[in-house]
Amino acid sequence: MTTPYIARLTDFSGEEEETDVHTWLREAQKAIQANNWNDQRAIQTLPFFLKGTADSWYQSLETKPTSFAEFKNALLEYFSDPNAVIQLQNEFNTIKQNTGETVTQYLARFNRIRRQIEAIEQGYYTDPQVLNQFIRGLKSSILGRVRPAHPNSLLEAVTLARALESAEKEANHSQMVNMVMEENKTETLEKRAKIPATCGHFQKPSANQRPTFEFEENPALPAIETYQLSWTDDQRTGLPAVPTWTSEERSE
């Protein structure tokens, strides 16, 4: 009877666009530990996860590896890119939170690059170095408030950055709401100023009521314009009562 895997392992083909060899070997080591494979079981099982180019390489070996250490070294010698770690380090050392990118999205990209480096050279960055690099890459409005707080860990820095991001969004929303309300107030006053006082008066709405404009009959005016005030919900803020004005000619 075949013992089911506790931890499964993805296939490795050796193709550039797929999982790199360092990441795959790191996952292989996790699978070996989780499934409690000894060295012999590991070396018997791992070749089944090699596909395509990787499988062709393994089949071409005249002498097959007899331990996981030999298997790992042979795989690295054939498939690893000596410049890969340098490229990743440059990317990690210059990482910045992009415009429109949330803290969570930035963190995911940050951790992906860090894991790739760790897969090649475990322990390359110390915890303080990782923390400092994360903070340094935050956008300026958040960086300027996280750094003075001196967080002691990456978790503390991420938690604070997310809280500041949330507060920033709330402030921006409130600013937009106030701007829209001010625009609506200005528009209403401008329209009211154009309506002759002898024609009617503006009825201020009470709570939960829509405003109206009531006209008075004035036979002395041969032909004037009347205004109709309608109200819709503003899609930007969710606020009700955004005025729309239309006009029509009144006959004698």
XYZ file of C-alpha atoms in Angstrom:
252
model
C 0.000 0.000 0.000
C 1.370 3.435 -0.971
C 1.717 5.914 1.855
C 0.028 9.224 0.951
C 2.166 12.348 0.925
C 1.698 14.729 3.834
C 3.358 17.490 1.819
C 3.323 17.433 -1.959
C 5.982 18.817 -4.242
C 5.520 20.636 -7.536
C 7.243 19.403 -10.676
C 10.540 20.895 -11.803
C 11.301 21.244 -15.515
C 14.340 23.518 -15.445
C 12.689 26.042 -17.763
C 13.494 29.701 -17.019
C 9.874 30.867 -16.904
C 8.965 28.295 -14.246
C 10.148 27.663 -10.668
C 13.874 28.297 -10.276
C 16.075 25.463 -9.033
C 16.852 27.072 -5.667
C 13.198 27.537 -4.787
C 12.331 24.006 -5.899
C 15.144 22.461 -3.822
C 14.008 24.411 -0.788
C 10.482 23.056 -1.252
C 11.952 19.568 -1.752
C 13.702 19.800 1.601
C 10.426 20.788 3.261
C 8.674 17.831 1.625
C 11.406 15.447 2.804
C 11.009 16.621 6.389
C 7.192 16.708 6.358
C 6.899 13.250 4.768
C 9.624 11.864 7.045
C 11.650 10.463 4.144
C 15.093 9.103 4.837
C 17.915 9.774 2.381
C 17.211 6.625 0.368
C 13.487 7.320 0.090
C 14.159 10.923 -0.919
C 16.570 10.007 -3.704
C 14.130 7.404 -5.007
C 11.148 9.768 -4.987
C 12.457 13.159 -6.096
C 13.336 12.131 -9.693
C 9.620 11.482 -10.317
C 9.041 15.230 -9.966
C 11.545 16.078 -12.700
C 9.885 16.853 -16.042
C 10.981 17.960 -19.484
C 14.540 19.259 -19.627
C 15.208 18.334 -15.991
C 14.067 14.769 -16.533
C 16.204 14.470 -19.697
C 19.195 15.742 -17.726
C 18.649 13.227 -14.945
C 18.207 10.305 -17.328
C 21.447 11.245 -19.095
C 23.527 10.949 -15.915
C 25.842 7.962 -16.113
C 26.117 7.816 -12.343
C 22.965 8.641 -10.431
C 23.195 10.501 -7.102
C 23.054 8.229 -4.067
C 22.095 10.881 -1.495
C 20.039 14.041 -1.387
C 23.215 16.101 -0.975
C 24.651 14.658 -4.222
C 21.311 15.154 -5.996
C 21.113 18.793 -4.828
C 24.689 19.631 -5.839
C 24.295 18.036 -9.277
C 21.020 19.857 -9.901
C 22.501 23.203 -8.846
C 25.598 22.714 -10.949
C 23.523 22.160 -14.086
C 20.526 24.498 -13.604
C 21.579 27.382 -11.350
C 22.378 30.794 -12.809
C 25.484 32.275 -11.116
C 24.172 35.797 -11.734
C 20.697 35.106 -10.353
C 21.479 36.019 -6.759
C 23.186 39.275 -7.815
C 20.149 40.303 -9.870
C 17.787 39.462 -7.026
C 19.914 41.347 -4.517
C 19.899 44.440 -6.714
C 16.117 44.186 -7.046
C 15.692 43.730 -3.295
C 18.061 46.561 -2.360
C 16.225 49.057 -4.585
C 12.637 47.898 -4.042
C 10.055 50.686 -3.671
C 6.315 50.743 -3.108
C 4.796 51.596 -6.473
C 2.198 54.291 -7.093
C -1.237 52.823 -6.408
C 0.275 49.756 -4.732
C -1.103 48.950 -1.273
C 1.096 48.041 1.672
C -0.128 44.447 1.414
C 0.761 44.241 -2.281
C 4.168 45.790 -1.631
C 4.805 43.314 1.200
C 3.942 40.349 -1.054
C 6.415 41.521 -3.705
C 9.023 42.248 -1.017
C 8.681 38.745 0.508
C 8.740 37.010 -2.878
C 12.143 38.486 -3.739
C 13.456 37.839 -0.228
C 12.398 34.181 -0.363
C 14.135 33.740 -3.711
C 17.367 35.095 -2.244
C 17.016 32.941 0.876
C 16.501 29.883 -1.310
C 19.892 30.503 -2.905
C 21.755 31.640 0.174
C 19.887 31.049 3.421
C 20.415 33.688 6.092
C 21.874 36.189 3.621
C 19.928 39.071 5.228
C 19.622 39.579 8.981
C 16.246 40.514 10.501
C 17.309 44.155 11.078
C 18.416 44.413 7.440
C 15.079 43.037 6.232
C 13.180 45.455 8.490
C 15.211 48.466 7.374
C 14.810 47.611 3.687
C 11.031 47.220 4.015
C 10.689 50.593 5.736
C 13.012 52.319 3.271
C 10.873 51.148 0.354
C 7.568 52.503 1.692
C 6.038 55.491 -0.091
C 7.115 58.815 1.416
C 3.825 59.705 3.164
C 3.956 56.453 5.165
C 7.749 56.193 5.458
C 7.935 59.567 7.201
C 5.711 58.276 10.034
C 6.883 54.659 10.290
C 10.613 55.361 10.584
C 10.362 57.722 13.611
C 8.272 55.074 15.418
C 11.277 52.690 15.370
C 9.362 49.399 14.981
C 11.223 46.412 16.438
C 10.166 43.846 13.854
C 8.861 43.495 10.322
C 5.442 42.604 11.731
C 5.307 45.833 13.747
C 6.355 47.871 10.716
C 3.731 46.236 8.483
C 0.982 46.705 11.091
C 1.824 50.398 11.516
C 2.114 50.976 7.754
C -1.308 49.404 7.163
C -2.882 51.532 9.902
C -1.389 54.702 8.424
C -2.542 53.688 4.948
C -6.081 53.186 6.242
C -6.065 56.567 7.988
C -4.742 58.196 4.820
C -7.562 56.697 2.775
C -10.137 57.957 5.283
C -8.650 61.441 5.179
C -8.675 61.460 1.375
C -12.292 60.310 1.339
C -13.346 63.014 3.794
C -11.524 65.612 1.721
C -13.351 64.464 -1.412
C -16.704 64.550 0.374
C -16.081 68.102 1.588
C -14.951 69.164 -1.874
C -18.082 67.765 -3.520
C -20.348 69.358 -0.913
C -18.642 72.711 -1.436
C -18.982 72.392 -5.224
C -22.704 71.617 -4.855
C -23.214 74.550 -2.483
C -21.457 76.936 -4.889
C -23.447 75.646 -7.860
C -26.738 76.064 -5.981
C -25.940 79.627 -4.948
C -24.873 80.549 -8.490
C -28.097 79.181 -9.971
C -30.258 80.908 -7.364
C -28.556 84.213 -8.130
C -29.693 83.964 -11.763
C -33.376 83.570 -10.869
C -35.326 86.855 -10.546
C -36.536 87.339 -6.992
C -39.908 88.481 -8.342
C -40.432 85.044 -9.846
C -40.174 82.816 -6.818
C -38.212 81.724 -3.797
C -36.028 78.802 -2.814
C -37.601 76.414 -0.323
C -34.861 75.033 1.974
C -35.393 71.308 2.581
C -35.834 69.875 6.026
C -34.321 66.516 7.057
C -34.819 63.705 4.505
C -36.681 66.000 2.109
C -35.716 67.164 -1.350
C -35.569 70.949 -1.961
C -38.111 72.669 -4.187
C -38.382 75.984 -5.983
C -41.825 77.560 -5.730
C -42.876 80.109 -8.343
C -45.219 83.034 -7.762
C -47.519 84.288 -10.477
C -46.447 87.682 -11.787
C -48.561 88.928 -14.722
C -46.260 91.904 -15.160
C -43.578 89.619 -16.616
C -44.354 88.733 -20.269
C -41.897 85.862 -20.606
C -39.340 84.525 -18.154
C -37.321 81.406 -17.575
C -38.323 78.956 -14.893
C -35.915 76.517 -13.283
C -36.487 72.947 -12.225
C -34.210 71.530 -9.502
C -33.763 67.733 -9.433
C -31.569 65.611 -7.167
C -29.526 62.437 -7.611
C -26.967 60.484 -5.578
C -23.313 61.330 -6.093
C -21.460 58.177 -7.200
C -18.114 59.410 -5.827
C -19.234 59.913 -2.234
C -22.562 58.111 -1.873
C -24.090 61.371 -0.627
C -27.662 62.173 -1.673
C -28.917 65.426 -3.091
C -26.572 66.550 -5.835
C -28.488 69.270 -7.727
C -29.171 69.282 -11.449
C -30.778 72.353 -13.031
C -32.882 72.505 -16.170
C -34.822 75.461 -17.568
C -37.742 76.077 -19.856
C -39.484 79.198 -21.213
C -42.700 80.332 -19.628
C -45.344 81.922 -21.860
C -47.525 84.825 -20.828
